[in-house]
Tab-separated table of C-alpha atoms and ligand atoms in Angstrom:
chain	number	residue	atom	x	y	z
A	217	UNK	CA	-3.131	17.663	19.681
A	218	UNK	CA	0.163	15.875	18.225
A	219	UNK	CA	-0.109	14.615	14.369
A	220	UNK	CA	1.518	11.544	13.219
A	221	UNK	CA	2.428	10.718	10.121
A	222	UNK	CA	2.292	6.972	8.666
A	223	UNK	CA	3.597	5.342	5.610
A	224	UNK	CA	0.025	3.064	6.063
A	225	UNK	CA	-2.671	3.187	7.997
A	226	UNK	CA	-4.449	0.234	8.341
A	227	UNK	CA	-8.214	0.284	10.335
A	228	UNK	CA	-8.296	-3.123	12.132
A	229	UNK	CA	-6.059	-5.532	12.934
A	230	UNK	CA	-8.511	-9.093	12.114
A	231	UNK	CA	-7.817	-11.367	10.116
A	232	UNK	CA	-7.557	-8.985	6.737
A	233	UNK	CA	-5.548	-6.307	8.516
A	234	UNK	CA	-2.835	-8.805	9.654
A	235	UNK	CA	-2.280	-10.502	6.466
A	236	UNK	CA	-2.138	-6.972	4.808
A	237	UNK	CA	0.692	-5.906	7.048
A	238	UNK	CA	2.331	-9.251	6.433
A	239	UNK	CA	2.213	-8.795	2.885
A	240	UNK	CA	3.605	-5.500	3.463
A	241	UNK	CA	6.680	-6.422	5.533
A	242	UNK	CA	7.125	-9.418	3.198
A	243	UNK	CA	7.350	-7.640	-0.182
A	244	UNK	CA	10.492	-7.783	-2.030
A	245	UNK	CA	9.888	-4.125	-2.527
A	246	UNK	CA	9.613	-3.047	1.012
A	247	UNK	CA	11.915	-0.355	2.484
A	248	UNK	CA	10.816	-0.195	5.924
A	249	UNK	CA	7.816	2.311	5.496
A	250	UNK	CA	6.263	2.925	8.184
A	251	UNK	CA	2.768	1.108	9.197
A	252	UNK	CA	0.485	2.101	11.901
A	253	UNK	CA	-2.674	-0.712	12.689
A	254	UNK	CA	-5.335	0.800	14.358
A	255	UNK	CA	-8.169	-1.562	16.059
A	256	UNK	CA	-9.991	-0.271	19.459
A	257	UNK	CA	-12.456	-3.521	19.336
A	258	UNK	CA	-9.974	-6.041	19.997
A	259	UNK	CA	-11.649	-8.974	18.250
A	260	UNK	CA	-8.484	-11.048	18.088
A	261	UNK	CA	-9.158	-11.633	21.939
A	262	UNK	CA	-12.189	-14.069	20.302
A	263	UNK	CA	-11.299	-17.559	19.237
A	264	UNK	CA	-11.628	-18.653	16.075
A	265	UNK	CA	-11.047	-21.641	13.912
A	266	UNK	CA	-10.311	-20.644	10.393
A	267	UNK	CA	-10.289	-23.145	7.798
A	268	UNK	CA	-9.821	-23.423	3.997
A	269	UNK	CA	-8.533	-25.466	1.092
A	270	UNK	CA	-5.513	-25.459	-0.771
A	271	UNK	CA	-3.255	-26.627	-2.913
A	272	UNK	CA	0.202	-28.368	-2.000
A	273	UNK	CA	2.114	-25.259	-3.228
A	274	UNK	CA	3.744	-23.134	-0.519
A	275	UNK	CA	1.450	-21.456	1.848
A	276	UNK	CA	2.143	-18.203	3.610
A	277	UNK	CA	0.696	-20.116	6.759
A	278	UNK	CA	1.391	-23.005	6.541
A	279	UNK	CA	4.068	-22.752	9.417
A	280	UNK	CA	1.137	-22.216	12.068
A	281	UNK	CA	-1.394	-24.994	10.724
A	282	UNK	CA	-2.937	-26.924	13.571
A	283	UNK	CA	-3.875	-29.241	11.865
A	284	UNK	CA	-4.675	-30.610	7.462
A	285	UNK	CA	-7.028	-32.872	6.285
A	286	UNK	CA	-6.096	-34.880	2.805
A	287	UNK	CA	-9.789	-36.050	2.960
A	288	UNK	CA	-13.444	-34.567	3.330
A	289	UNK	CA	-16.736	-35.864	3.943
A	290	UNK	CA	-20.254	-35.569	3.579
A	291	UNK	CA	-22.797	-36.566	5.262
A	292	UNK	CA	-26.189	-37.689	3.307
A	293	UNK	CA	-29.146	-39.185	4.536
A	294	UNK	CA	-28.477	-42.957	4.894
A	295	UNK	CA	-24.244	-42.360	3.586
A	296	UNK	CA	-21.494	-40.361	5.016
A	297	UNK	CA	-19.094	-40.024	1.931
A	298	UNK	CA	-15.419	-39.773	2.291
A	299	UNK	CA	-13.018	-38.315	-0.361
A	300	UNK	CA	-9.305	-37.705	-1.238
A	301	UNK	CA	-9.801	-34.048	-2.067
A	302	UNK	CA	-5.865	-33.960	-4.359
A	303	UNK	CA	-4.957	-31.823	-5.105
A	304	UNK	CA	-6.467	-29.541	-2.252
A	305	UNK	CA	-5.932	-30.126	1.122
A	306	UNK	CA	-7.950	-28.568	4.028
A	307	UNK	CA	-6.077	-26.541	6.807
A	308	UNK	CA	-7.314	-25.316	9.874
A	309	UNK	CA	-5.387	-22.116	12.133
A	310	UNK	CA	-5.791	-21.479	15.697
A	311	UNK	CA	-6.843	-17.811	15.796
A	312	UNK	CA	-4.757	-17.458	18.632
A	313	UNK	CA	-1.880	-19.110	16.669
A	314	UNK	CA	-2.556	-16.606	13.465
A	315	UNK	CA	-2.163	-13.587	15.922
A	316	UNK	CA	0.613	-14.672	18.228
A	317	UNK	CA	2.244	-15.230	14.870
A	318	UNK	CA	1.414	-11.649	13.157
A	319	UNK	CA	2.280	-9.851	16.817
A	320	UNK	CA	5.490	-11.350	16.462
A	321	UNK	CA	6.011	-10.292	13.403
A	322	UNK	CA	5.073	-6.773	14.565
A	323	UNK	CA	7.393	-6.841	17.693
A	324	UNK	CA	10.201	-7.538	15.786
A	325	UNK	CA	9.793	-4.748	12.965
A	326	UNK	CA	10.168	-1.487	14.418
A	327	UNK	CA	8.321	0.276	11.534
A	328	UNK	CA	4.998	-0.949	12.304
A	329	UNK	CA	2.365	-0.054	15.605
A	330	UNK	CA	-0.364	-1.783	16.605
A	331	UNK	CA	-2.516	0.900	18.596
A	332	UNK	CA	-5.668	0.142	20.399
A	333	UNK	CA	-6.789	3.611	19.941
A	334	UNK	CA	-10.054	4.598	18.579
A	335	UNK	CA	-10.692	6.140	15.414
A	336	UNK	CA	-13.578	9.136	15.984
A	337	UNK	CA	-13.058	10.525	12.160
A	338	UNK	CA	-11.631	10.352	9.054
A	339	UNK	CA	-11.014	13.559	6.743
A	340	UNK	CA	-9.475	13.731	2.868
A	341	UNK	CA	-7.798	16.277	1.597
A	342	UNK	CA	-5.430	16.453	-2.055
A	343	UNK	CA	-2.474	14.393	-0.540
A	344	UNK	CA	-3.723	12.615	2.710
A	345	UNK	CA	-6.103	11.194	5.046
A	346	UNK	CA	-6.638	13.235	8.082
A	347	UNK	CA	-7.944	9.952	10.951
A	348	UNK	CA	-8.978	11.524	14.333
A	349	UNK	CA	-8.542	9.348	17.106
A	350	UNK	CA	-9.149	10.244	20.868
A	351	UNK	CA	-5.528	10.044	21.641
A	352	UNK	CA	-4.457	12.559	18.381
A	353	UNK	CA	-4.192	12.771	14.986
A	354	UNK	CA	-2.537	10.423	12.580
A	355	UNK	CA	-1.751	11.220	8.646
A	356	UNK	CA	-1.252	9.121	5.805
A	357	UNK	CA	-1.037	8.692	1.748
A	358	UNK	CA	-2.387	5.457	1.684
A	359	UNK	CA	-5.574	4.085	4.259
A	360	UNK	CA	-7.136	0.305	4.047
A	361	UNK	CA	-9.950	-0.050	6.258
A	362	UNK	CA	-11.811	-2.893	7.751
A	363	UNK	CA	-14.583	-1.446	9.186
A	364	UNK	CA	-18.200	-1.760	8.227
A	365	UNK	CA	-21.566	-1.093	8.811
A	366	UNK	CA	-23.427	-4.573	9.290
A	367	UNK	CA	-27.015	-2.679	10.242
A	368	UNK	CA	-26.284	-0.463	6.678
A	369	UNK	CA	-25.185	-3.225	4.172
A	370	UNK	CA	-28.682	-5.554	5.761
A	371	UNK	CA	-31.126	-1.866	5.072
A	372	UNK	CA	-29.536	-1.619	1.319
A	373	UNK	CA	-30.225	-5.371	0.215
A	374	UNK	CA	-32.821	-7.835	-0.244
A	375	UNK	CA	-30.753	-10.672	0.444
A	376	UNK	CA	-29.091	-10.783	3.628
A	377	UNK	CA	-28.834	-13.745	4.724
A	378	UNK	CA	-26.712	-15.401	7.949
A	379	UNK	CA	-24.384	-18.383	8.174
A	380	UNK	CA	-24.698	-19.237	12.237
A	381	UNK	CA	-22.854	-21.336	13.965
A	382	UNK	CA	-22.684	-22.751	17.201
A	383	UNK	CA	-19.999	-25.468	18.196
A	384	UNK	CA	-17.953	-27.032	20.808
A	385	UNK	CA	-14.635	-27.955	20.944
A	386	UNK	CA	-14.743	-31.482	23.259
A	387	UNK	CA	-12.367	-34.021	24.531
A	388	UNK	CA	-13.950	-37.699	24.794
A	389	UNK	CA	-13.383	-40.294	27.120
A	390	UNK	CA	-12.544	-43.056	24.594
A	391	UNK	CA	-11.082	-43.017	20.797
A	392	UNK	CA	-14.534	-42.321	18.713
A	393	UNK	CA	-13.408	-39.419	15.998
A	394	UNK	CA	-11.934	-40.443	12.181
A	395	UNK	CA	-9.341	-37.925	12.482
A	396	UNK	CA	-8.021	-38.949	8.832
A	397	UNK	CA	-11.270	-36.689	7.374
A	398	UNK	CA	-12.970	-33.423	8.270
A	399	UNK	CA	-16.670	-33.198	7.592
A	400	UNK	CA	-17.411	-30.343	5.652
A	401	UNK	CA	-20.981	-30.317	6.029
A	402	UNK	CA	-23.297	-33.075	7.461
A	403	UNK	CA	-27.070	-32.637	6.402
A	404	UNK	CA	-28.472	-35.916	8.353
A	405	UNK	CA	-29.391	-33.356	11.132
A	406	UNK	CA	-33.140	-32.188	11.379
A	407	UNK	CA	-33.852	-29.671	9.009
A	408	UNK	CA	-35.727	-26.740	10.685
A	409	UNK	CA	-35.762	-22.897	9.010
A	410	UNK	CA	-32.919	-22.336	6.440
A	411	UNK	CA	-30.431	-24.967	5.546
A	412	UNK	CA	-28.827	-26.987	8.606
A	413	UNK	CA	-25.573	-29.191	8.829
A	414	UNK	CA	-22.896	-29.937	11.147
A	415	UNK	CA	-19.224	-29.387	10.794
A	416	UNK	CA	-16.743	-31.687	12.471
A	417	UNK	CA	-12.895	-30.995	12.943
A	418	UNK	CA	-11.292	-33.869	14.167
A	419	UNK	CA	-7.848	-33.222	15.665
A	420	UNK	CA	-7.310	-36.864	17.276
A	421	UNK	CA	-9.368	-39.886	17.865
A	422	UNK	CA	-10.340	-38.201	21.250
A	423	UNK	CA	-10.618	-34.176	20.270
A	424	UNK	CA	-13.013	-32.642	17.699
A	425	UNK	CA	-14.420	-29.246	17.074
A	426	UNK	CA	-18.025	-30.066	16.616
A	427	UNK	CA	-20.540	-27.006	15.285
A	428	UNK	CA	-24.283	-26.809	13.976
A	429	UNK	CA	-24.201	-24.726	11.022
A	430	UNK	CA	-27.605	-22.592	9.549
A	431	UNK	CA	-28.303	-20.451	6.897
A	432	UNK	CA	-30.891	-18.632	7.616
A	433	UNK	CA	-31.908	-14.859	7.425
A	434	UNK	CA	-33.900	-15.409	10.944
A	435	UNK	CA	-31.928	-15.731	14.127
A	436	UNK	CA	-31.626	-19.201	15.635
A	437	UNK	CA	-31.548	-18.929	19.264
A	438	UNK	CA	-28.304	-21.097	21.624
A	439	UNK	CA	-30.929	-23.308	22.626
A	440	UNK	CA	-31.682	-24.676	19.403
A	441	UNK	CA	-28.261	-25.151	18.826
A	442	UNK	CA	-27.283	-26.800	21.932
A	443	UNK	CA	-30.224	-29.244	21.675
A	444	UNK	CA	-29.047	-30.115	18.001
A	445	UNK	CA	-25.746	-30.300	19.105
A	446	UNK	CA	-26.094	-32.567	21.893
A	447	UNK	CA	-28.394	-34.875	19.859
A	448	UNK	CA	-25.407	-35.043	17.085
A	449	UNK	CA	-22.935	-35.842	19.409
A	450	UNK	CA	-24.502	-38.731	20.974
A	451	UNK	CA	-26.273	-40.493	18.410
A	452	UNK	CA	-23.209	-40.072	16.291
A	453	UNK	CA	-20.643	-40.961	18.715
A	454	UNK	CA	-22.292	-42.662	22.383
A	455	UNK	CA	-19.578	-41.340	24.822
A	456	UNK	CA	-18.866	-39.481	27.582
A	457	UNK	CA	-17.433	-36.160	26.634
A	458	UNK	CA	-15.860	-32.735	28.308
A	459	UNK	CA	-16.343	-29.324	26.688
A	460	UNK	CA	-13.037	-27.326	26.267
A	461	UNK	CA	-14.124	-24.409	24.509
A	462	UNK	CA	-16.997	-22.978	23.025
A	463	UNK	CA	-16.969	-21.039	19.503
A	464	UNK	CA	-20.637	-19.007	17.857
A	465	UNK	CA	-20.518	-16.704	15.227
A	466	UNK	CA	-22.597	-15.285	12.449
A	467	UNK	CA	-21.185	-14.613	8.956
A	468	UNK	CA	-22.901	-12.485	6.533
A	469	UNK	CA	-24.400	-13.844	3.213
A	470	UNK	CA	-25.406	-11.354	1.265
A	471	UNK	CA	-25.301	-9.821	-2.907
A	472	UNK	CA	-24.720	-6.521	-1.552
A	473	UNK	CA	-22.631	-4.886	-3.744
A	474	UNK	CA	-19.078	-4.348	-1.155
A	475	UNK	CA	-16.949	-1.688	-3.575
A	476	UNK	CA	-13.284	-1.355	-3.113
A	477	UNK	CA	-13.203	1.690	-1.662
A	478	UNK	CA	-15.012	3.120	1.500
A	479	UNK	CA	-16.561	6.289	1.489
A	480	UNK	CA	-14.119	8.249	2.859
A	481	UNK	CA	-11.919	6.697	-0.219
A	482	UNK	CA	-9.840	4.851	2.170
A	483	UNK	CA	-9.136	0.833	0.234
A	484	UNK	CA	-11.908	-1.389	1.693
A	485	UNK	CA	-10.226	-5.069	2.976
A	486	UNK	CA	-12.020	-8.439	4.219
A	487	UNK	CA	-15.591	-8.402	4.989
A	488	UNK	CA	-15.921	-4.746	3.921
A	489	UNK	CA	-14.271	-5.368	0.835
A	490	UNK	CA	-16.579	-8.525	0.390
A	491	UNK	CA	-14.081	-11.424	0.747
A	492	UNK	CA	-16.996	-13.365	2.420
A	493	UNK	CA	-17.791	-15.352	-0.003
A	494	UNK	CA	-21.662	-15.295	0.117
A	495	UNK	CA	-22.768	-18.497	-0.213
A	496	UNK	CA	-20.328	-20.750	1.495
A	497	UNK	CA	-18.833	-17.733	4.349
A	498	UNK	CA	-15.308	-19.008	3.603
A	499	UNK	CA	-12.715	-15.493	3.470
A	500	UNK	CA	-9.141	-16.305	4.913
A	501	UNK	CA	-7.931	-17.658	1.354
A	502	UNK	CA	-9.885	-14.603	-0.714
A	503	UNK	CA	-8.123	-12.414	2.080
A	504	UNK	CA	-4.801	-13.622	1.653
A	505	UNK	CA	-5.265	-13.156	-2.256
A	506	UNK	CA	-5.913	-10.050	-2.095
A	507	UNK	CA	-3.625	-8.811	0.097
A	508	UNK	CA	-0.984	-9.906	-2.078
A	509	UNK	CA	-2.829	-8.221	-4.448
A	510	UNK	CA	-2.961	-4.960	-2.698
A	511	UNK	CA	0.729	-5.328	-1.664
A	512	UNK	CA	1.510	-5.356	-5.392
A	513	UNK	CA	-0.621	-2.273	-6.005
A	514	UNK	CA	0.925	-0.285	-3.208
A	515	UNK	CA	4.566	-0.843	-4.163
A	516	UNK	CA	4.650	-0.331	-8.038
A	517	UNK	CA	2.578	2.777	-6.794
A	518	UNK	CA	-1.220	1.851	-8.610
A	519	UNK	CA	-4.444	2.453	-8.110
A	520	UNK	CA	-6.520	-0.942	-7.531
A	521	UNK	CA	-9.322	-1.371	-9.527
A	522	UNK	CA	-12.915	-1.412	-8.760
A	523	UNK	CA	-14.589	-4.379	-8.635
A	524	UNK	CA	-16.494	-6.244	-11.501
A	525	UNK	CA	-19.687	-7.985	-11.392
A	526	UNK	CA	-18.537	-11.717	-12.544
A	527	UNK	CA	-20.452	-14.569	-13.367
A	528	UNK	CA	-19.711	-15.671	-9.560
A	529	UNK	CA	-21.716	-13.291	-8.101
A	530	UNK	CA	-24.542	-14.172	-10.385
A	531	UNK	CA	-24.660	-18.097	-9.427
A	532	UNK	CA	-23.972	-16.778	-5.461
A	533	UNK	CA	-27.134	-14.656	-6.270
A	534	UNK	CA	-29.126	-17.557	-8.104
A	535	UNK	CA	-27.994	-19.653	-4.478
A	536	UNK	CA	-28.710	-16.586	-1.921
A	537	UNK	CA	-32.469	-16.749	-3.180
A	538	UNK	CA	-32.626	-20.225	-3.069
A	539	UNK	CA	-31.914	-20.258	0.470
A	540	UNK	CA	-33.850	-17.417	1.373
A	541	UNK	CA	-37.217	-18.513	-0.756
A	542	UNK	CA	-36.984	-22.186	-1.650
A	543	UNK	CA	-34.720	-23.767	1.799
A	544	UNK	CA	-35.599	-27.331	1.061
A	545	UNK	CA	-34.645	-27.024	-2.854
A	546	UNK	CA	-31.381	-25.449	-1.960
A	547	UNK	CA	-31.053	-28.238	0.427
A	548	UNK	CA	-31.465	-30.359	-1.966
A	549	UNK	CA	-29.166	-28.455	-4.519
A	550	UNK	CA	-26.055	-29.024	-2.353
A	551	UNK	CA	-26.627	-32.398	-2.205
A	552	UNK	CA	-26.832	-33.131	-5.285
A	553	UNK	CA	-23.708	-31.050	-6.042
A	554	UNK	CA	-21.820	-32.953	-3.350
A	555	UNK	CA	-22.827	-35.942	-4.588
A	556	UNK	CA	-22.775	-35.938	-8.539
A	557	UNK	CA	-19.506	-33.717	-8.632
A	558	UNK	CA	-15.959	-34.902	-7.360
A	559	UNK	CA	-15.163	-32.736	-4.245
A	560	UNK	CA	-11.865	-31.372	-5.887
A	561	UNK	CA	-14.208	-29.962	-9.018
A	562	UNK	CA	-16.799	-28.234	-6.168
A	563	UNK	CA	-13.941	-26.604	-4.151
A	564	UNK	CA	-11.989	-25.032	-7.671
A	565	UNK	CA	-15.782	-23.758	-8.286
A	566	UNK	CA	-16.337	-22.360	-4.777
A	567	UNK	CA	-12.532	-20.823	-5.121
A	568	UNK	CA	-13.988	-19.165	-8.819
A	569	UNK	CA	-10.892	-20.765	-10.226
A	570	UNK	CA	-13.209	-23.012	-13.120
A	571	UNK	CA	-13.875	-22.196	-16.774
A	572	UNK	CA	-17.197	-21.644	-18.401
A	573	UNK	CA	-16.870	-25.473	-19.692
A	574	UNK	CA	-15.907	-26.269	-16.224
A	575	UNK	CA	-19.274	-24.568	-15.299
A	576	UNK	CA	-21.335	-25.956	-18.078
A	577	UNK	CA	-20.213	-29.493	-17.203
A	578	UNK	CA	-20.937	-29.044	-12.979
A	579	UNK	CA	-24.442	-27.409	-13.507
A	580	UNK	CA	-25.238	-30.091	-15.921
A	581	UNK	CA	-25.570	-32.571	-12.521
A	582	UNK	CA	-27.844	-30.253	-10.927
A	583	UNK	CA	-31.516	-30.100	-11.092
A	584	UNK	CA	-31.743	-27.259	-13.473
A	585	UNK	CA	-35.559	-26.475	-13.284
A	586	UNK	CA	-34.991	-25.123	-9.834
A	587	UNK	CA	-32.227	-22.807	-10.930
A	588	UNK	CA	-33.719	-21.504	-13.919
A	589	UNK	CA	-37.228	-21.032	-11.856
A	590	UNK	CA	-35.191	-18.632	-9.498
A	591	UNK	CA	-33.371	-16.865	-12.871
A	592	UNK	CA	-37.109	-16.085	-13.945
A	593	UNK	CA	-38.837	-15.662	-10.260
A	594	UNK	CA	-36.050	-13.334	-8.532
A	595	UNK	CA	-33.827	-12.233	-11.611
A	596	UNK	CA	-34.641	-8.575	-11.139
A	597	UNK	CA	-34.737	-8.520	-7.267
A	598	UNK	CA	-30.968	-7.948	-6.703
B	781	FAD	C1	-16.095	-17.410	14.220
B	781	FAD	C2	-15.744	-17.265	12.763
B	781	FAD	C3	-15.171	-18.345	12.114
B	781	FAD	C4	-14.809	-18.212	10.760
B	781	FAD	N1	-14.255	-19.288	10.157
B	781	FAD	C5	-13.820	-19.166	8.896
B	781	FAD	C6	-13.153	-20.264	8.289
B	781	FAD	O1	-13.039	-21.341	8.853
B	781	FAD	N2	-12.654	-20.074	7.041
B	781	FAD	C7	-12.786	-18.888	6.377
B	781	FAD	O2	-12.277	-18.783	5.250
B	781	FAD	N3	-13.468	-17.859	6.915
B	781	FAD	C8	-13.987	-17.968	8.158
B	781	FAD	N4	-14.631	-16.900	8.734
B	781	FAD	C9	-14.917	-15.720	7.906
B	781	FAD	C10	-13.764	-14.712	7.821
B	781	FAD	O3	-12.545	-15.354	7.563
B	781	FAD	C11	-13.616	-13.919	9.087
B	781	FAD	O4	-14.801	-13.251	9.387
B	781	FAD	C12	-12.469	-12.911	9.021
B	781	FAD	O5	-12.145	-12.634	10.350
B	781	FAD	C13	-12.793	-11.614	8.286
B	781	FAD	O6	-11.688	-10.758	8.368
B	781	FAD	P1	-11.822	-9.181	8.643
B	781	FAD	O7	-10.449	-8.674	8.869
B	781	FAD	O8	-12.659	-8.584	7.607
B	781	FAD	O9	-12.652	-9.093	9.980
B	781	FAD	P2	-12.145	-9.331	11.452
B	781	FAD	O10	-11.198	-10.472	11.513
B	781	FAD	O11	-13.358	-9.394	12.314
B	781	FAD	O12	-11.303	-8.042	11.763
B	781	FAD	C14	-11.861	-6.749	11.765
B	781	FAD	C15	-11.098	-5.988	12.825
B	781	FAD	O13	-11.497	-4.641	12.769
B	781	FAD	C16	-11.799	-4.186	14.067
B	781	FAD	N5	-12.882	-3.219	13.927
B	781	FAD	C17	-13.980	-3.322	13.157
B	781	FAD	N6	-14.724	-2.209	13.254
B	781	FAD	C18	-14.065	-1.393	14.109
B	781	FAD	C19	-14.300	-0.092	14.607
B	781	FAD	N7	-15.378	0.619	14.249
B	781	FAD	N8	-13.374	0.449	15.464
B	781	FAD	C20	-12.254	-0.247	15.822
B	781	FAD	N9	-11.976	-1.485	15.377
B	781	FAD	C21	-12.875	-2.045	14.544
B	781	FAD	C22	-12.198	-5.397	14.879
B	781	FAD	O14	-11.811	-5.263	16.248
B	781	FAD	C23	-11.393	-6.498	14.207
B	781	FAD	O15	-10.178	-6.748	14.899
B	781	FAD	C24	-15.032	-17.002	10.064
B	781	FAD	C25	-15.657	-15.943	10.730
B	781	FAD	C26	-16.011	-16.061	12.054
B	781	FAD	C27	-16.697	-14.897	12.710
């Protein structure tokens, strides 16, 4: 069997794979090592609409936004709310534009191979990984992986929980859609198990991505969705519409405890590295973080650190349970937070870029008997 040798190896070529080997190619220190991205599954052949906040500083991506919000809105019973959000904005990629973009990139840097091969094994020994694929074997000093075990992480937690969505992208026959806000999450729906809200994208007047959104740890079946998601569209917007494209997922939302590096001591990235943030399922800005991050560690030649257990992960604990034990309090949780806090002040606190006083001041709007009930009910289930 031939052996290959790699600068990087890098298992998966999503979302966290790609903006690692951008972030490679893209370092002031890189020399032209050699990359090799290894992903049999193909999951870039699934569309996806990635979203996420940020500020008006230069953005790695912003050359292939579709499309940026300056405003957001919630929906309440008996108020939709619109806000400025300054100074975040809210950007949404085209998966399709994301990869066309990073297989560019690729084609025009000889160093680096994209390989749908599959990876069998993976050995260790003092200097190198050994990866088995069923074409050969490939060699390297430094491994990221983004694979994971869903079925292992649910067994070895308590709280595993599921953001599902279900949506459609539609044109409509006649101007309808505010395209000057995107609705983050709408809670006038019918509340059935879990939390439930919709999420509108309006590109136009006439085009919108329209999903039904639940956390839930049970599975909620397409029916359900497409019956909520018809409702939504015509009581919200009476028209004649034509479906373009369909989009359903699942997103994990769980405490388990993701470590930075995998068994095999390869550097764990995206999901398996836990850039899902647990309670809200939002990962492309964590990814992009850290891959900067990791590009950093890799060129002045360190070792990254483990992860810590911050005061984050505690409140995205105290939230998990809520939703899993006490829906209709965590329900009423978000609202409250939406609506007693300016939107800018909730997204630095979803990013984990607030102070303690920052903290102190947010959880002071929130009804604090049902957080502190879940401190004393559920504090030593995690
Ligand atoms: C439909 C959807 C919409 C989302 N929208 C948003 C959003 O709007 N904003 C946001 O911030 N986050 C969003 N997320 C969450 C998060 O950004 C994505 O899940 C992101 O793709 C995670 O990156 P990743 O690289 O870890 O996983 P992926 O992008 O899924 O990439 C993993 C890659 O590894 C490959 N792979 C995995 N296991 C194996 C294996 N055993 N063998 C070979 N290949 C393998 C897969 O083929 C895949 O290409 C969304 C997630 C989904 C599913």
């Amino acid at each position: 069997m031939n052996t290959t040798n790699y600068d990087i190896v890098i298992l998966g070529g999503g979302c966290a794979g790609m903006q690692l080997m951008y972030q490679f190619i893209h370092h002031a220190q890189y020399k032209g090592e050699s990359i090799l991205i290894l992903d049999a599954d193909k999951t870039y052949l699934q569309s996806k609409s990635w979203c996420f906040w940020h500020t008006n500083d230069v953005h790695p991506y912003q050359s292939i936004f579709n499309t940026t919000w300056n405003n957001l809105t919630i929906g309440f019973p008996n108020e939709m709310h619109e806000s400025v959000i300054h100074p975040y904005r809210y950007s949404f990629i085209k998966s399709e534009a994301f990869f066309d973009f990073h297989f560019d990139e690729i084609k025009h840097n000889p160093s680096v191979v994209y390989s749908n091969d599959a990876v069998l094994s993976i050995d260790k020994d003092a200097n190198q990984f050994i990866i088995h694929t069923n074409k050969g074997i490939v060699t390297t000093p430094a491994l990221y992986s983004s694979f994971w075990n869903q079925q292992q992480v649910s067994k070895e937690t308590n709280l595993f929980l599921k953001q599902q969505f279900y949506g459609w992208e539609i044109h409509t026959e006649k101007p309808v859609f505010n395209a000057s806000s995107a609705t983050l999450m709408d809670f006038t729906i019918e509340q059935t198990q879990g939390v439930n809200f919709a999420y509108v994208l309006p590109y136009s007047a006439q085009h919108a991505l329209i999903e039904i959104t639940g956390f839930c740890s049970k599975d909620y079946s397409i029916e359900f969705f497409e019956s909520v998601l018809k409702k939504y569209i015509e009581s919200n917007w009476h028209c004649s519409y034509r479906i373009i494209k369909t989009e359903q997922a699942n997103i994990p939302m769980t405490n388990f405890a993701f470590k930075r590096f995998t068994n095999e001591g390869a550097i764990a990235i995206g999901t398996a590295a836990g850039m899902v943030k647990p309670t809200t399922g939002y990962a492309f800005n964590r990814i992009t973080r850290d891959s900067i991050l990791l590009a950093n560690h890799f060129f002045n030649k360190e070792i990254p650190a483990e992860f810590t257990h911050t005061r984050f992960k505690f409140y995205d604990r105290l939230l998990l349970q809520l939703l899993k034990f006490s829906p209709a309090k965590a329900l009423h949780i978000l609202m409250q937070l939406f609506r007693r806090v300016s939107y800018k002040h909730v997204l630095r606190f979803l990013d984990e870029d607030s102070s303690l006083f920052q903290e102190a001041l947010l959880f002071a709007k929130l009804p604090k008997k049902d957080f502190l009930k879940q401190v004393f009910k559920h504090g030593n289930n995690s």
